[in-house]
Amino acid sequence: MHRKKSAEPKQWTGRLVGYARVSTPEQDVSMQIGALYRAGVLEDNIWSQTVYGVRTKRPQRDLALLDARKGDVFVVYKLDRLGRSFIELLDIVNGLEKRGVGFRSLSEGFDTTTPAGKFMFHMLGAMAEFERGLIQERTRDGMAEAKRQGKPIGQPL
């Protein structure tokens, strides 16, 4: 009888790539950068920026994400530093995963390089997907009710 070899666990042998962000000029990224250093991220592998308000463009984040290669681990101080919504975070982390890049959030303890961390992140993803479905359902129900009442639906012309 021939037995299959069990799959070896993935080895994360690459770099730690860090990203830090603050939202106002009065804030300082030094606390986040210090935490990234303590986690083992080298100075040359840390990307940081200040992004005001609800801006969606984050050029340094995008460059940091592009810099992360297969075997690397992308590290942030806190989940909300990476994206504005959990859906955006899921998209980013899933994109990293497809490229063979791990993800770690220091504050929340997420680490997709471990089976437990990957499980926890995907459970939160499932909850976010469920919430998104509920929002869509409520929106459709509200639009149907407005239509029944003869109220205009959609953008005014």
PDB file of C-alpha atoms in Angstrom, residues 19-127:
ATOM      1  CA  TYR A  19       2.350  49.575   6.371  1.00  0.00           C
ATOM      2  CA  ALA A  20       1.434  52.443   8.727  1.00  0.00           C
ATOM      3  CA  ARG A  21      -1.155  55.168   8.168  1.00  0.00           C
ATOM      4  CA  VAL A  22      -2.603  58.110  10.044  1.00  0.00           C
ATOM      5  CA  SER A  23      -5.605  60.216   9.076  1.00  0.00           C
ATOM      6  CA  THR A  24      -4.660  63.763  10.039  1.00  0.00           C
ATOM      7  CA  PRO A  25      -1.510  65.904  10.007  1.00  0.00           C
ATOM      8  CA  GLU A  26      -1.746  66.175  13.802  1.00  0.00           C
ATOM      9  CA  GLN A  27      -1.281  62.417  14.149  1.00  0.00           C
ATOM     10  CA  ASP A  28       2.085  60.695  13.964  1.00  0.00           C
ATOM     11  CA  VAL A  29       2.917  57.268  12.535  1.00  0.00           C
ATOM     12  CA  SER A  30       5.851  56.749  14.922  1.00  0.00           C
ATOM     13  CA  MET A  31       3.844  54.607  17.374  1.00  0.00           C
ATOM     14  CA  GLN A  32       2.712  52.298  14.552  1.00  0.00           C
ATOM     15  CA  ILE A  33       6.203  52.167  13.058  1.00  0.00           C
ATOM     16  CA  GLY A  34       7.636  51.313  16.484  1.00  0.00           C
ATOM     17  CA  ALA A  35       5.192  48.415  16.776  1.00  0.00           C
ATOM     18  CA  LEU A  36       6.166  47.219  13.281  1.00  0.00           C
ATOM     19  CA  TYR A  37       9.877  47.332  14.279  1.00  0.00           C
ATOM     20  CA  ARG A  38       9.158  45.323  17.431  1.00  0.00           C
ATOM     21  CA  ALA A  39       7.313  42.770  15.276  1.00  0.00           C
ATOM     22  CA  GLY A  40      10.476  42.328  13.203  1.00  0.00           C
ATOM     23  CA  VAL A  41       9.743  44.523  10.170  1.00  0.00           C
ATOM     24  CA  LEU A  42      12.943  46.127   8.867  1.00  0.00           C
ATOM     25  CA  GLU A  43      13.054  49.883   8.258  1.00  0.00           C
ATOM     26  CA  ASP A  44      13.535  49.437   4.491  1.00  0.00           C
ATOM     27  CA  ASN A  45      10.323  47.400   4.328  1.00  0.00           C
ATOM     28  CA  ILE A  46       7.990  49.909   6.012  1.00  0.00           C
ATOM     29  CA  TRP A  47       5.673  52.099   3.967  1.00  0.00           C
ATOM     30  CA  SER A  48       3.758  54.943   5.644  1.00  0.00           C
ATOM     31  CA  GLN A  49       1.526  57.869   4.799  1.00  0.00           C
ATOM     32  CA  THR A  50      -1.053  60.365   5.994  1.00  0.00           C
ATOM     33  CA  VAL A  51      -4.428  60.065   4.251  1.00  0.00           C
ATOM     34  CA  TYR A  52      -7.117  62.621   5.087  1.00  0.00           C
ATOM     35  CA  GLY A  53     -10.770  61.806   5.657  1.00  0.00           C
ATOM     36  CA  VAL A  54     -12.573  59.432   3.353  1.00  0.00           C
ATOM     37  CA  ARG A  55     -10.045  59.440   0.512  1.00  0.00           C
ATOM     38  CA  THR A  56      -9.864  56.056  -1.086  1.00  0.00           C
ATOM     39  CA  LYS A  57      -6.519  56.576  -2.827  1.00  0.00           C
ATOM     40  CA  ARG A  58      -3.652  55.371  -0.707  1.00  0.00           C
ATOM     41  CA  PRO A  59      -0.593  55.323  -2.948  1.00  0.00           C
ATOM     42  CA  GLN A  60       1.886  54.161  -0.292  1.00  0.00           C
ATOM     43  CA  ARG A  61      -0.423  51.312   0.726  1.00  0.00           C
ATOM     44  CA  ASP A  62      -0.783  50.286  -2.904  1.00  0.00           C
ATOM     45  CA  LEU A  63       2.996  50.361  -3.382  1.00  0.00           C
ATOM     46  CA  ALA A  64       3.497  48.330  -0.201  1.00  0.00           C
ATOM     47  CA  LEU A  65       0.976  45.745  -1.419  1.00  0.00           C
ATOM     48  CA  LEU A  66       2.790  45.533  -4.755  1.00  0.00           C
ATOM     49  CA  ASP A  67       6.124  45.216  -2.962  1.00  0.00           C
ATOM     50  CA  ALA A  68       4.971  42.124  -1.036  1.00  0.00           C
ATOM     51  CA  ARG A  69       6.009  38.963  -2.866  1.00  0.00           C
ATOM     52  CA  LYS A  70       5.298  35.255  -2.509  1.00  0.00           C
ATOM     53  CA  GLY A  71       6.516  34.066   0.881  1.00  0.00           C
ATOM     54  CA  ASP A  72       6.373  37.569   2.448  1.00  0.00           C
ATOM     55  CA  VAL A  73       4.017  38.589   5.240  1.00  0.00           C
ATOM     56  CA  PHE A  74       2.198  41.943   5.040  1.00  0.00           C
ATOM     57  CA  VAL A  75       1.994  43.508   8.516  1.00  0.00           C
ATOM     58  CA  VAL A  76      -0.167  46.352   9.833  1.00  0.00           C
ATOM     59  CA  TYR A  77      -0.506  47.735  13.336  1.00  0.00           C
ATOM     60  CA  LYS A  78      -4.312  47.629  13.208  1.00  0.00           C
ATOM     61  CA  LEU A  79      -6.885  46.437  10.657  1.00  0.00           C
ATOM     62  CA  ASP A  80      -8.451  49.864  10.164  1.00  0.00           C
ATOM     63  CA  ARG A  81      -5.095  51.232   8.990  1.00  0.00           C
ATOM     64  CA  LEU A  82      -5.319  49.021   5.885  1.00  0.00           C
ATOM     65  CA  GLY A  83      -8.865  49.653   4.666  1.00  0.00           C
ATOM     66  CA  ARG A  84     -12.051  51.603   5.312  1.00  0.00           C
ATOM     67  CA  SER A  85     -14.410  48.617   5.455  1.00  0.00           C
ATOM     68  CA  PHE A  86     -14.171  44.960   6.252  1.00  0.00           C
ATOM     69  CA  ILE A  87     -15.178  44.155   2.689  1.00  0.00           C
ATOM     70  CA  GLU A  88     -12.202  46.168   1.418  1.00  0.00           C
ATOM     71  CA  LEU A  89      -9.957  44.379   3.935  1.00  0.00           C
ATOM     72  CA  LEU A  90     -11.222  41.002   2.738  1.00  0.00           C
ATOM     73  CA  ASP A  91     -10.494  41.937  -0.869  1.00  0.00           C
ATOM     74  CA  ILE A  92      -6.968  43.025   0.035  1.00  0.00           C
ATOM     75  CA  VAL A  93      -6.194  39.980   2.184  1.00  0.00           C
ATOM     76  CA  ASN A  94      -7.685  37.591  -0.375  1.00  0.00           C
ATOM     77  CA  GLY A  95      -5.547  39.261  -3.061  1.00  0.00           C
ATOM     78  CA  LEU A  96      -2.456  38.775  -0.888  1.00  0.00           C
ATOM     79  CA  GLU A  97      -3.388  35.159  -0.248  1.00  0.00           C
ATOM     80  CA  LYS A  98      -3.757  34.448  -3.982  1.00  0.00           C
ATOM     81  CA  ARG A  99      -0.220  35.774  -4.461  1.00  0.00           C
ATOM     82  CA  GLY A 100       1.177  33.614  -1.649  1.00  0.00           C
ATOM     83  CA  VAL A 101       1.581  36.540   0.772  1.00  0.00           C
ATOM     84  CA  GLY A 102       0.553  36.166   4.416  1.00  0.00           C
ATOM     85  CA  PHE A 103      -1.175  38.867   6.458  1.00  0.00           C
ATOM     86  CA  ARG A 104      -0.749  39.893  10.080  1.00  0.00           C
ATOM     87  CA  SER A 105      -2.495  42.573  12.143  1.00  0.00           C
ATOM     88  CA  LEU A 106      -0.634  43.234  15.373  1.00  0.00           C
ATOM     89  CA  SER A 107      -3.472  44.757  17.445  1.00  0.00           C
ATOM     90  CA  GLU A 108      -6.196  42.260  16.601  1.00  0.00           C
ATOM     91  CA  GLY A 109      -3.868  39.267  16.503  1.00  0.00           C
ATOM     92  CA  PHE A 110      -4.865  38.134  13.009  1.00  0.00           C
ATOM     93  CA  ASP A 111      -2.161  36.097  11.356  1.00  0.00           C
ATOM     94  CA  THR A 112      -3.164  34.262   8.195  1.00  0.00           C
ATOM     95  CA  THR A 113       0.142  32.396   8.226  1.00  0.00           C
ATOM     96  CA  THR A 114      -1.351  30.134  10.909  1.00  0.00           C
ATOM     97  CA  PRO A 115      -4.355  27.839  10.452  1.00  0.00           C
ATOM     98  CA  ALA A 116      -6.187  29.415  13.424  1.00  0.00           C
ATOM     99  CA  GLY A 117      -5.547  32.959  12.168  1.00  0.00           C
ATOM    100  CA  LYS A 118      -6.698  32.094   8.677  1.00  0.00           C
ATOM    101  CA  PHE A 119      -9.849  30.457  10.103  1.00  0.00           C
ATOM    102  CA  MET A 120     -10.684  33.479  12.271  1.00  0.00           C
ATOM    103  CA  PHE A 121     -10.189  35.910   9.394  1.00  0.00           C
ATOM    104  CA  HIS A 122     -12.410  33.854   7.093  1.00  0.00           C
ATOM    105  CA  MET A 123     -15.100  33.557   9.769  1.00  0.00           C
ATOM    106  CA  LEU A 124     -15.186  37.344   9.992  1.00  0.00           C
ATOM    107  CA  GLY A 125     -15.301  37.423   6.201  1.00  0.00           C
ATOM    108  CA  ALA A 126     -18.321  35.129   6.215  1.00  0.00           C
ATOM    109  CA  MET A 127     -20.043  37.419   8.727  1.00  0.00           C
TER     110      MET A 127
END
